[in-house]
Short mmCIF file of C-alpha atoms in Angstrom, two decimals:
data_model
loop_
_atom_site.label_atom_id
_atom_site.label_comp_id
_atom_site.label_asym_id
_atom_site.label_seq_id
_atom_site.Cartn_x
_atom_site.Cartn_y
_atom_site.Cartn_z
CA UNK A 263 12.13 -14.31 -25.30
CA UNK A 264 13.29 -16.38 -22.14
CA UNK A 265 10.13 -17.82 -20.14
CA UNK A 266 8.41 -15.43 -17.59
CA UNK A 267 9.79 -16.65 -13.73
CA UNK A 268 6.18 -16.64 -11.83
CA UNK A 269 7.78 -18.05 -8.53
CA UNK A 270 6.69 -15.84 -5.95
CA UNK A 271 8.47 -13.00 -4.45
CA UNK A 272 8.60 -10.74 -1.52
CA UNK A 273 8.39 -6.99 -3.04
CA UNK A 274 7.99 -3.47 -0.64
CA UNK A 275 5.68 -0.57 -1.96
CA UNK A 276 6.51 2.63 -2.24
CA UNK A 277 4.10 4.88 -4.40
CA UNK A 278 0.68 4.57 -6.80
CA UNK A 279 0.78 4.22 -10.26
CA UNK A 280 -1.70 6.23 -12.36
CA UNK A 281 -3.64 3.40 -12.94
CA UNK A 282 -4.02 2.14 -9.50
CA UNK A 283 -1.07 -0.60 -9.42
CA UNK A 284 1.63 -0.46 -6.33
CA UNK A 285 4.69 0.87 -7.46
CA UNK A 286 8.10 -1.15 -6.63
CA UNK A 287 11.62 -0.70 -8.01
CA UNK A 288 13.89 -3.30 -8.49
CA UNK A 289 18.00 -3.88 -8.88
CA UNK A 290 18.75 -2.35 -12.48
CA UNK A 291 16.52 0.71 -12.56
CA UNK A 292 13.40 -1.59 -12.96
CA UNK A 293 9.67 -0.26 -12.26
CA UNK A 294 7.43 -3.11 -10.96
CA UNK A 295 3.82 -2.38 -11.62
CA UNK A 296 1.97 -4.64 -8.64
CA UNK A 297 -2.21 -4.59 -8.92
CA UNK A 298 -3.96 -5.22 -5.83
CA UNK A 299 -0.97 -3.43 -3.68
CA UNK A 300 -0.96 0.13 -1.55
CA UNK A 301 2.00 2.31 -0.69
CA UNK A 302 3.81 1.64 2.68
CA UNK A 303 3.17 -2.25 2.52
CA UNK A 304 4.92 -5.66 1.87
CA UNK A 305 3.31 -8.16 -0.65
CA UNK A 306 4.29 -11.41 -2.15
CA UNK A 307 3.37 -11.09 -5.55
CA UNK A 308 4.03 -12.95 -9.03
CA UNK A 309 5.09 -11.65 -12.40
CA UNK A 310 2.30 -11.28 -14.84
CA UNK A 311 4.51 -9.88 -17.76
CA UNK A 312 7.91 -7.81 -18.71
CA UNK A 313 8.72 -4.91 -21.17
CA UNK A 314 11.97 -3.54 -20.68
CA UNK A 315 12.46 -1.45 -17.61
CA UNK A 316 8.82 -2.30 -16.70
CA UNK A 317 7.77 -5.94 -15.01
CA UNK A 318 3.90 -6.66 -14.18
CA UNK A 319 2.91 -8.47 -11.13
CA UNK A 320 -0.34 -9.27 -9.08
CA UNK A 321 -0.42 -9.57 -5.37
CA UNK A 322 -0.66 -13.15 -3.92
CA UNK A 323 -0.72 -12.42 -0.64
CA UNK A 324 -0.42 -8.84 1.87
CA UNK A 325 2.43 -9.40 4.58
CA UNK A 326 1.65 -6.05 5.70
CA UNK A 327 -0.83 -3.92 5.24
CA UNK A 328 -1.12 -0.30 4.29
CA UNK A 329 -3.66 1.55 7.55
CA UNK A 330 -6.22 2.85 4.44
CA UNK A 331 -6.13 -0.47 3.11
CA UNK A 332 -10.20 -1.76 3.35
CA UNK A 333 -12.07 -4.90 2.22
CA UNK A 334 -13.21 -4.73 -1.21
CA UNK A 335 -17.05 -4.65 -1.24
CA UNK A 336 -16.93 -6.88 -4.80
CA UNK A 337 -16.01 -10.19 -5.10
CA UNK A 338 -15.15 -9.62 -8.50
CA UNK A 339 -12.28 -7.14 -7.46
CA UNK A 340 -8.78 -8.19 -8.94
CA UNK A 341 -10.52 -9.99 -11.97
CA UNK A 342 -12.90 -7.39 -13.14
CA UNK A 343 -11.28 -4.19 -14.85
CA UNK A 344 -14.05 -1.73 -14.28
CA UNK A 345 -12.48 -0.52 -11.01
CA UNK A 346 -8.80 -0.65 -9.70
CA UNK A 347 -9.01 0.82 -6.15
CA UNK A 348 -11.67 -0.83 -4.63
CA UNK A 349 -9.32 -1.83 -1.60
CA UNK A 350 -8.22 1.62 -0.94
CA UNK A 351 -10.30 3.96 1.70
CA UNK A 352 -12.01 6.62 -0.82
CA UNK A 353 -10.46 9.31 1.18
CA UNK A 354 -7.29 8.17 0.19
CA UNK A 355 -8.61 7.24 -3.45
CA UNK A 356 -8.94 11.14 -4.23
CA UNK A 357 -5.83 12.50 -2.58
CA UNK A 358 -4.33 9.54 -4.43
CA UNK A 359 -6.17 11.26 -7.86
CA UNK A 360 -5.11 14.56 -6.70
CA UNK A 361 -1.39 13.68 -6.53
CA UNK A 362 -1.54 12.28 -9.88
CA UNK A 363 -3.00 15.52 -11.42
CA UNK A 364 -0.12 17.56 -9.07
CA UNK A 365 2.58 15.06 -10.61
CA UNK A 366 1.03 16.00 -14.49
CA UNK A 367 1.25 19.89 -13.57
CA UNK A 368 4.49 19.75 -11.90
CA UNK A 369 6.79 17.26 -14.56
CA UNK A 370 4.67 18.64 -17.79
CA UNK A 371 4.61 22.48 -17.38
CA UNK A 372 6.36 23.30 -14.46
CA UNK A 373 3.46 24.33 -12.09
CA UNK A 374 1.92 24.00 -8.60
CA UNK A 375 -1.42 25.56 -8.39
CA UNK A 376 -1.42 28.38 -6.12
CA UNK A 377 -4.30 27.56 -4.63
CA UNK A 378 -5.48 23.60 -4.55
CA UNK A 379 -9.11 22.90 -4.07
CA UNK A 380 -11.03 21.13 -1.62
CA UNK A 381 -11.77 17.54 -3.44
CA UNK A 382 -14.99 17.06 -4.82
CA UNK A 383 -16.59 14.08 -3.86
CA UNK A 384 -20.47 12.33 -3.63
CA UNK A 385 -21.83 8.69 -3.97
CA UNK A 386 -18.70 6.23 -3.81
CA UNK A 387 -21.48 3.65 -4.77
CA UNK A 388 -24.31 3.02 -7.09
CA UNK A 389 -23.83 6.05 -9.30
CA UNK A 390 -22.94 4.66 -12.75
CA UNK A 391 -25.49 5.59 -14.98
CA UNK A 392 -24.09 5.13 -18.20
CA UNK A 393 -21.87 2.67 -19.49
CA UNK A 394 -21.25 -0.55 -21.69
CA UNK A 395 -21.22 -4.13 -20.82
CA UNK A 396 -19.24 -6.68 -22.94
CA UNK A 397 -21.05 -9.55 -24.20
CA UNK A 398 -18.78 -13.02 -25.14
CA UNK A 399 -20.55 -16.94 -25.10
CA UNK A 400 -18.24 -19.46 -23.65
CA UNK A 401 -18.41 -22.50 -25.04
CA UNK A 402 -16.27 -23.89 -23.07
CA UNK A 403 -18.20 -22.82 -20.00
CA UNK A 404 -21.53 -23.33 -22.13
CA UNK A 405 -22.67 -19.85 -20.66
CA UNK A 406 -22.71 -15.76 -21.89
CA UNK A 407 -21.11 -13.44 -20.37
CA UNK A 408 -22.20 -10.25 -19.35
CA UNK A 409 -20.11 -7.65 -17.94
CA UNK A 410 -17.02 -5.62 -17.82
CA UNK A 411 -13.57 -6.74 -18.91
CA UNK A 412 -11.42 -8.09 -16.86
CA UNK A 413 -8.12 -6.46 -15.88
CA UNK A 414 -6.33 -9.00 -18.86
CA UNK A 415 -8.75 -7.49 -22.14
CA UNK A 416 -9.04 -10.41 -23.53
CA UNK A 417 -11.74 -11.73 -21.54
CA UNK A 418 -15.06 -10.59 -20.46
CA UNK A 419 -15.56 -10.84 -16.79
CA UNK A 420 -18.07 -13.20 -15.34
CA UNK A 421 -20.18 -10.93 -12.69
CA UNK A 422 -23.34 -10.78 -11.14
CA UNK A 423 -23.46 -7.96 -9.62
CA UNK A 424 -21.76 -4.33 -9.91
CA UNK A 425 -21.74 -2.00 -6.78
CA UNK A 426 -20.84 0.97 -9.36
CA UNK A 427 -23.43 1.33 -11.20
CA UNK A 428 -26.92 2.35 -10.46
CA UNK A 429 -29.17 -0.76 -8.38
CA UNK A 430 -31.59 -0.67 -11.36
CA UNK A 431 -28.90 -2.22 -13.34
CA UNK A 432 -25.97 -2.86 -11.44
CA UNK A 433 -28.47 -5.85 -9.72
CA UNK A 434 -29.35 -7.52 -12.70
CA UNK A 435 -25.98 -8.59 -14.27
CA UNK A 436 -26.89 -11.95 -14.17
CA UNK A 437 -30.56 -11.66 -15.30
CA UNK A 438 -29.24 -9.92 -18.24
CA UNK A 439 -26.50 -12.99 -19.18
CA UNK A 440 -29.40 -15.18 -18.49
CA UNK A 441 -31.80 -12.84 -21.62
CA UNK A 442 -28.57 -13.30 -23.86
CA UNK A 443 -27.97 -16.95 -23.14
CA UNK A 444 -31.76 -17.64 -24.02
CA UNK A 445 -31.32 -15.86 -27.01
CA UNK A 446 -31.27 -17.50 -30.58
CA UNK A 447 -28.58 -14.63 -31.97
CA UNK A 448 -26.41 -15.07 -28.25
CA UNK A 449 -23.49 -15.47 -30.50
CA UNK A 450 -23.91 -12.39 -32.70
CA UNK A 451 -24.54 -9.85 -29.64
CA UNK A 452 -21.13 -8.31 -28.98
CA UNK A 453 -21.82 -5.24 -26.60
CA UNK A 454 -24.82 -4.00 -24.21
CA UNK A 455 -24.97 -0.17 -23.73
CA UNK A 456 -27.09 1.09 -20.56
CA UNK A 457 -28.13 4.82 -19.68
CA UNK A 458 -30.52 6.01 -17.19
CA UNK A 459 -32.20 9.15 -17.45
CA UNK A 460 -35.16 10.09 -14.51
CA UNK A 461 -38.19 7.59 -14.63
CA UNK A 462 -41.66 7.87 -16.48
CA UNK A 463 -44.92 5.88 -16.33
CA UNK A 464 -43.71 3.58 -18.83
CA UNK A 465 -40.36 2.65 -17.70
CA UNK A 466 -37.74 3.20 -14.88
CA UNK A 467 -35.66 5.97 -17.26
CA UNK A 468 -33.49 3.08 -18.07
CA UNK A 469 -32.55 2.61 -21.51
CA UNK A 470 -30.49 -0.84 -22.78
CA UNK A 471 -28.84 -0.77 -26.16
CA UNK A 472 -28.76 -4.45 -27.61
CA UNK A 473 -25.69 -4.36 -30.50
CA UNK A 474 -26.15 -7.36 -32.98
CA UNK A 475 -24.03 -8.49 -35.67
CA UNK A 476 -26.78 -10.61 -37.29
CA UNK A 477 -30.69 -9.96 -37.56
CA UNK A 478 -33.00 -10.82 -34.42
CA UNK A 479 -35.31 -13.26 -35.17
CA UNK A 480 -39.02 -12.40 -33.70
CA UNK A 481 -38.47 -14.51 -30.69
CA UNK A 482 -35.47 -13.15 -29.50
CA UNK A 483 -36.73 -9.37 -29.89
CA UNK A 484 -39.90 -10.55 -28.12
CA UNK A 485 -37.56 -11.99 -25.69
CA UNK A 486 -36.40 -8.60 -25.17
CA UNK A 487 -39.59 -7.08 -24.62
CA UNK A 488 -40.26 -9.28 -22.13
CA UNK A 489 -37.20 -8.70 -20.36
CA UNK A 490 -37.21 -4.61 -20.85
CA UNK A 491 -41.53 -4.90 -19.42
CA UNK A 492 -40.01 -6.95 -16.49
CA UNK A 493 -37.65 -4.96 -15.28
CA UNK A 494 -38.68 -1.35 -16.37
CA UNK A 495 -35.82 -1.30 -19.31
CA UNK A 496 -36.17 0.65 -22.42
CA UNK A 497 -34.71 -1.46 -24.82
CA UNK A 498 -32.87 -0.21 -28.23
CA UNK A 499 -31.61 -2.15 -30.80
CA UNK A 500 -28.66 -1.29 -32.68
CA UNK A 501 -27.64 -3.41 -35.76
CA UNK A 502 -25.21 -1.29 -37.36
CA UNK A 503 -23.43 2.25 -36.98
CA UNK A 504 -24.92 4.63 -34.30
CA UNK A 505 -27.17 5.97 -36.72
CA UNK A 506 -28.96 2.61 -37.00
CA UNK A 507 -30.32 2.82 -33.07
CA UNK A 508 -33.75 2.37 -32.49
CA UNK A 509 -36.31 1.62 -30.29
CA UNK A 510 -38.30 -1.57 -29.78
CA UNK A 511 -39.74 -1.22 -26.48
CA UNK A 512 -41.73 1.39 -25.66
CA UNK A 513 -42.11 2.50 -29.49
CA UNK A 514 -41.02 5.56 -28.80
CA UNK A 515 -39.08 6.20 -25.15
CA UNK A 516 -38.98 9.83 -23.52
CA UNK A 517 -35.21 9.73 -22.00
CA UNK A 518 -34.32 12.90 -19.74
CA UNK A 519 -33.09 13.94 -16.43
CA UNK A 520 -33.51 16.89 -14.57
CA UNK A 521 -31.24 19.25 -12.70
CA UNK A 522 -33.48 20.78 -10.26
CA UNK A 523 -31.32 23.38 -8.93
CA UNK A 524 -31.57 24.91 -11.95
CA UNK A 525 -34.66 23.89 -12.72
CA UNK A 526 -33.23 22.44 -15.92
CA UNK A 527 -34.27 19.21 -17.78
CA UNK A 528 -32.11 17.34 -20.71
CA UNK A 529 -33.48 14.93 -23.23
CA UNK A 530 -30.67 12.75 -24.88
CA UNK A 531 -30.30 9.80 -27.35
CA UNK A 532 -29.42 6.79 -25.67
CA UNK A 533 -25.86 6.58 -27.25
CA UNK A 534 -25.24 10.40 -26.39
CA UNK A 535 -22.52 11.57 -23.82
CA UNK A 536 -24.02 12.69 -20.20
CA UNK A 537 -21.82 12.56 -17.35
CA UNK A 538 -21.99 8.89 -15.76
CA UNK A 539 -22.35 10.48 -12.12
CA UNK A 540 -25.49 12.50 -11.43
CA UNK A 541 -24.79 14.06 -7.99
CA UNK A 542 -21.27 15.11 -8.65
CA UNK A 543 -22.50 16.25 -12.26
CA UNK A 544 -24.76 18.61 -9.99
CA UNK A 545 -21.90 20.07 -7.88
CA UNK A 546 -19.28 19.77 -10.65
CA UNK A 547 -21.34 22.39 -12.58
CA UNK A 548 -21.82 24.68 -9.77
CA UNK A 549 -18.04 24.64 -9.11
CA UNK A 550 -17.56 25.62 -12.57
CA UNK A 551 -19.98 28.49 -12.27
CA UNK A 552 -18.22 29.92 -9.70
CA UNK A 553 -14.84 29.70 -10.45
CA UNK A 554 -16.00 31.19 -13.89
CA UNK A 555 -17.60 34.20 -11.02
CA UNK A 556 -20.22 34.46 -13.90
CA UNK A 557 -22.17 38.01 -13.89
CA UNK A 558 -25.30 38.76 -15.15
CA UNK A 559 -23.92 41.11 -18.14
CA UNK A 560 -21.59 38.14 -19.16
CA UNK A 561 -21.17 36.83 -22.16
CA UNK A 562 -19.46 33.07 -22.25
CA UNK A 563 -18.19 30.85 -24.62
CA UNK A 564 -18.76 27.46 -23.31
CA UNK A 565 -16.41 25.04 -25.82
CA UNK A 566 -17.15 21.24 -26.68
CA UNK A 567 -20.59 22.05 -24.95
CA UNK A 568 -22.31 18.70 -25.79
CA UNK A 569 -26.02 18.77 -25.04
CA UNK A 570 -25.14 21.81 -22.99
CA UNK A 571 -24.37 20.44 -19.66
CA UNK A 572 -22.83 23.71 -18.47
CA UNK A 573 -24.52 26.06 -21.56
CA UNK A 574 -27.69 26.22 -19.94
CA UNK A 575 -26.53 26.44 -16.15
CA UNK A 576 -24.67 29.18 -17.55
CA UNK A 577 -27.75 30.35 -19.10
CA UNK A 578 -29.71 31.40 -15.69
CA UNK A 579 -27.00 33.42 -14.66
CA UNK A 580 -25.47 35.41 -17.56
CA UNK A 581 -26.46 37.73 -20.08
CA UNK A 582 -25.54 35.37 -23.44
CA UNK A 583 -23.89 32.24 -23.48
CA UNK A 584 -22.60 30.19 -26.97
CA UNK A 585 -21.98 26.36 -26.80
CA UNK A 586 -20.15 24.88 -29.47
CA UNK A 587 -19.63 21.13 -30.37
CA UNK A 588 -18.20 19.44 -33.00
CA UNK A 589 -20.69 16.52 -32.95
CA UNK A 590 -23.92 18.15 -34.92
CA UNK A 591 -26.77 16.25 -33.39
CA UNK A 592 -25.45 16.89 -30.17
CA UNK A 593 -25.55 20.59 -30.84
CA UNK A 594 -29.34 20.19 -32.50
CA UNK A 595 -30.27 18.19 -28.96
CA UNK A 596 -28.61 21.37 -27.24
CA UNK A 597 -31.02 23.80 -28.65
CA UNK A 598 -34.10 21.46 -28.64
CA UNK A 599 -33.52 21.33 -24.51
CA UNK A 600 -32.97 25.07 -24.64
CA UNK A 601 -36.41 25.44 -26.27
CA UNK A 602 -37.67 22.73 -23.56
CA UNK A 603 -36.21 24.91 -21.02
CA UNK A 604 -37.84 28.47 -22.21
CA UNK A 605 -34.01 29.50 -22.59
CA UNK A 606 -33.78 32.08 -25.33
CA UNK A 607 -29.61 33.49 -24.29
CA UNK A 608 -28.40 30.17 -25.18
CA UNK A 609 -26.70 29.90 -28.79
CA UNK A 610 -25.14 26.51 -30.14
CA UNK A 611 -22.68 26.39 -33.10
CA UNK A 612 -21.75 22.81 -34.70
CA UNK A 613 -18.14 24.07 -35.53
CA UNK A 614 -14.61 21.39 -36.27
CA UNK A 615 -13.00 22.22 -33.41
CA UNK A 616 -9.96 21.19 -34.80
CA UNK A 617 -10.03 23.96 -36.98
CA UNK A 618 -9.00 27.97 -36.57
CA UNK A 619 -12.07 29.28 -34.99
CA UNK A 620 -11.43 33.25 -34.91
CA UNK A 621 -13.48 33.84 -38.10
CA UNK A 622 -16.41 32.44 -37.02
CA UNK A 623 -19.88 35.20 -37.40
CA UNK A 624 -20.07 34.34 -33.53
CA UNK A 625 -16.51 35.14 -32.48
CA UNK A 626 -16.94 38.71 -33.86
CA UNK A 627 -19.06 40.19 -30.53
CA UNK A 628 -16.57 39.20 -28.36
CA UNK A 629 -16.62 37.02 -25.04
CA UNK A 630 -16.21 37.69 -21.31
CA UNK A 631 -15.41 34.12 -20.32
CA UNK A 632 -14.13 30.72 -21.38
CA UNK A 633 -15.48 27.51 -20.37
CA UNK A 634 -13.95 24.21 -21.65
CA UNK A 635 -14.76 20.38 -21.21
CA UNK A 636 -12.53 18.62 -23.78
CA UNK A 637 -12.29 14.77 -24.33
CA UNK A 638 -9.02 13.26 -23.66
CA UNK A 639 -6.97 14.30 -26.01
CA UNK A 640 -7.87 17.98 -24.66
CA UNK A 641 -8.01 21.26 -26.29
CA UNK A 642 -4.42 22.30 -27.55
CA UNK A 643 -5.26 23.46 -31.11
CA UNK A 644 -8.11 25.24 -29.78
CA UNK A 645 -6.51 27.60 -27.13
CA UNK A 646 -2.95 27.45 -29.72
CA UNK A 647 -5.84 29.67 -32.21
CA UNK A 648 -8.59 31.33 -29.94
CA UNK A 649 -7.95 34.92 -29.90
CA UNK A 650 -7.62 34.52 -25.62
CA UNK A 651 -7.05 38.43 -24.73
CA UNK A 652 -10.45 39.12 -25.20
CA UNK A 653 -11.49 36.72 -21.74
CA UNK A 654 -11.09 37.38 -18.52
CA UNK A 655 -11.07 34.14 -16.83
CA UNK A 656 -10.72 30.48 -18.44
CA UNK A 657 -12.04 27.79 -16.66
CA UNK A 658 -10.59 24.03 -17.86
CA UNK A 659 -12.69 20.74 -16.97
CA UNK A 660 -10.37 18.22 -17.85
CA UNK A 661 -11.30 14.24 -17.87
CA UNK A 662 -7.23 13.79 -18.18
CA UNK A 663 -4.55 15.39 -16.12
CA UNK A 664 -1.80 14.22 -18.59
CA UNK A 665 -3.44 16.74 -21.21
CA UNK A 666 -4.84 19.54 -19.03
CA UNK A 667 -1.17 19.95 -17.61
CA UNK A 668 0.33 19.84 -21.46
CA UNK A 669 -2.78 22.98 -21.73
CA UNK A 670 -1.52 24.71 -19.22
CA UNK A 671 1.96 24.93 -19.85
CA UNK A 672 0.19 26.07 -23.40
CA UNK A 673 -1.81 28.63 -21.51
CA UNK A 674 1.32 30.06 -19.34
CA UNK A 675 2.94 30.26 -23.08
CA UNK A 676 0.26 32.59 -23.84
CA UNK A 677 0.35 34.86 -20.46
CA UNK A 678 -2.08 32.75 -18.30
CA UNK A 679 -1.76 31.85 -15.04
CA UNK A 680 -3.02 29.18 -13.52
CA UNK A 681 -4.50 30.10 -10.10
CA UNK A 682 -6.78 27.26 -8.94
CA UNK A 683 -6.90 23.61 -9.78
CA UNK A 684 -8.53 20.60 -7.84
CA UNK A 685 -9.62 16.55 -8.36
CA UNK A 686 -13.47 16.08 -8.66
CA UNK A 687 -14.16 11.89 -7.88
CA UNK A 688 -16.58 11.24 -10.74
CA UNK A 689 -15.97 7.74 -11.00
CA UNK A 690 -15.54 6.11 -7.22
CA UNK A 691 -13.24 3.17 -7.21
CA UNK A 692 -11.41 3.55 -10.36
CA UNK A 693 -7.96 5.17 -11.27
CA UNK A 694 -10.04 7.75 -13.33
CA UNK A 695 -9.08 11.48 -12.77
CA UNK A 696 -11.34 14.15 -13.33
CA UNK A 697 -10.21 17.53 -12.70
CA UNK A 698 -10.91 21.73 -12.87
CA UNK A 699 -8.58 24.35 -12.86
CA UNK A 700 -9.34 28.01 -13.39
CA UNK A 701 -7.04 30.57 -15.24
CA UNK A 702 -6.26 34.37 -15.24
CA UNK A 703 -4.37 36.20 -17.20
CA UNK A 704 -0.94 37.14 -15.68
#
């Protein structure tokens, strides 16, 4: 393979890239993929890497700027990979999302939503509460590292503080590669999970997940007592698979947050799915509520329900609702926070969702509506064998355009139409796309 050229170049911008990198073309049919460059402006950038028809470059310098082009609050912007649009204004960030999920609808099933929603935004800042921080000790540097990767995966980004995530951790980066780098087993501690719940008298409703390849020796897990006291941290140890988690401090940890517009609260494992933004959590499920134009004598189906984000919203409003997950402690959470709720409508179902559903006992009464919040990979097989005449409206929460568009040309197949779709900014500052769209039959 001939050496990569890295002399610098002058290169104009034209368009976005689903991840957040400029967009250039070159002589030859070539797509240059620029990070840290906008639409509408000139950059001198250098090549980072070449497949085919595709060449990589960073931006060295901005000869002219795009107007929504801002300062990145970070200073670890362009190294760090946890966000990619830092130096784009967020108004532009989401119409920037919504033209990516447009693109997906329009090139994978033919479609433009007849009616686009308004995007739905909250905190651009401070509103990560869940996530996981890499752990690596440098040698080299004689230091850990505590962080997110940086935008080459190889590394681990050196950081010290994250605007992204909630103050109660994003603010003690550092203090936390400081714990690790005092630590006896620093060398054998490969990952740091964090998720924050509301606070109690013992602790701030933070919860840290230590991973460790090798046993903690008494110091070190005193050291971590110390650290989780000091700062208000519920720490958890995990040596093994996720059924090995633990507590070690408090000896037993209350984790929960309420939603008090539905006067709702939700106890979870520390390694369980919630959705990493709070306030738009809030207003995402109230979206959803309404587009599903729930009635009291409803009956909904409410598929890959997890602890039952949506299942017990949908709960105060409708006659019966069924949650089903494929993940069966999940589901056994679910109906633990329906009994801590006084909820008796709500049913949960662990159930393959992989697999042909329409036989299942709590198929046979029938459904009035259709909520779904797949994972990535989205929820083909599952609307390919639902018996769908039976609902009157489908609403779609999608965490990946690319799939929810290959759904609903899957959907239209099947005599849907798609009548409303819009971007909701969960995560601030990244390339992620979340996204709703809400289907009738045609």
């Amino acid at each position: 393979m001939a050496r990569l050229d890295k002399t610098p170049f002058e290169v104009d911008i034209h368009a976005l890239s689903p991840d957040g990198r400029g967009v250039a073309r070159l002589a030859g049919d070539v797509t240059m993929l620029v990070a840290g460059a906008l639409p509408g402006e000139r950059v001198l950038a250098t090549r980072t890497g070449r497949r085919r028809c595709v060449h990589e470059a960073r931006t060295v310098e901005v000869l002219q700027a795009a107007a929504d082009r801002v300062t990145p609050r970070c200073g670890h912007f362009g190294t760090c990979g946890g966000c990619a649009l830092q130096h784009l204004d967020g108004s532009s960030q989401i119409l920037a999302k919504q033209a990516v999920l447009l693109d997906h609808l329009r090139d994978a099933a033919g479609i433009v939503p007849p009616q686009l929603l308004e995007p739905l935004v909250d905190a651009a800042w401070g509103y990560r509460r869940k996530g996981r921080f890499s752990v690596r000790r440098v040698e080299k540097k004689g230091k850990t590292l505590v962080g997110f990767r940086e935008t080459d995966p190889r590394f681990v980004a050196e950081i010290h503080h994250c605007h992204t995530v909630i103050p109660e951790v994003g603010g003690k980066v550092a203090a936390l590669a400081e714990l690790v780098d005092s630590l006896q087993a620093r060398s054998d501690i490969p990952q740091i999970e964090f998720i924050a719940g509301d606070a109690t008298a013992q602790f701030n409703g933070v919860a840290l997940v230590v991973r460790h390849m090798a046993p903690l020796s008494t110091d070190d897990q005193a050291s971590l007592v110390a650290f989780g006291q000091q700062h208000g941290f519920a720490i958890f140890l995990q040596p093994g698979g996720v059924d090995s988690v633990h507590p070690l401090w408090p000896a037993d940890p209350a984790l929960s947050f309420r939603m008090p517009h539905w006067n709702l609260e939700f106890a979870f494992r520390p390694l369980d799915f919630i959705q990493v933004n709070a306030g738009l959590n809030e207003r995402m499920v109230q979206l959803a509520m309404d587009l599903l134009d729930v009635q009291p004598g409803d009956r909904v189906l409410d598929l890959f329900c997890g602890l039952g984000n949506f299942t017990l919203t949908l709960a105060r409003r409708v006659r019966e609702v069924v949650g089903v997950e494929g993940d069966a402690g999940l589901v056994e959470r679910a109906r633990d926070n329906a009994q801590r709720n006084g909820i008796d409508n709500a049913r949960f179902h662990a159930a393959d969702l992989s697999l042909d559903l329409s036989g299942q006992p709590w198929m046979e009464q029938g459904f009035d509506k259709l909520l779904l919040d797949p994972p990535r990979s989205g929820a083909a097989f599952v609307l390919e064998h639902l018996p769908l005449d039976q609902f009157q409206r489908i609403v779609y929460v999608s965490c990946h355009p690319a799939s929810l568009a290959r759904d609903t040309a899957l959907l239209a197949a099947r005599g849907w139409k798609l009548q409303v779709a819009g971007v909701m900014d969960m995560f601030p500052q990244t390339a992620h796309v979340e996204s709703i769209a809400m289907f009738e039959k045609a």
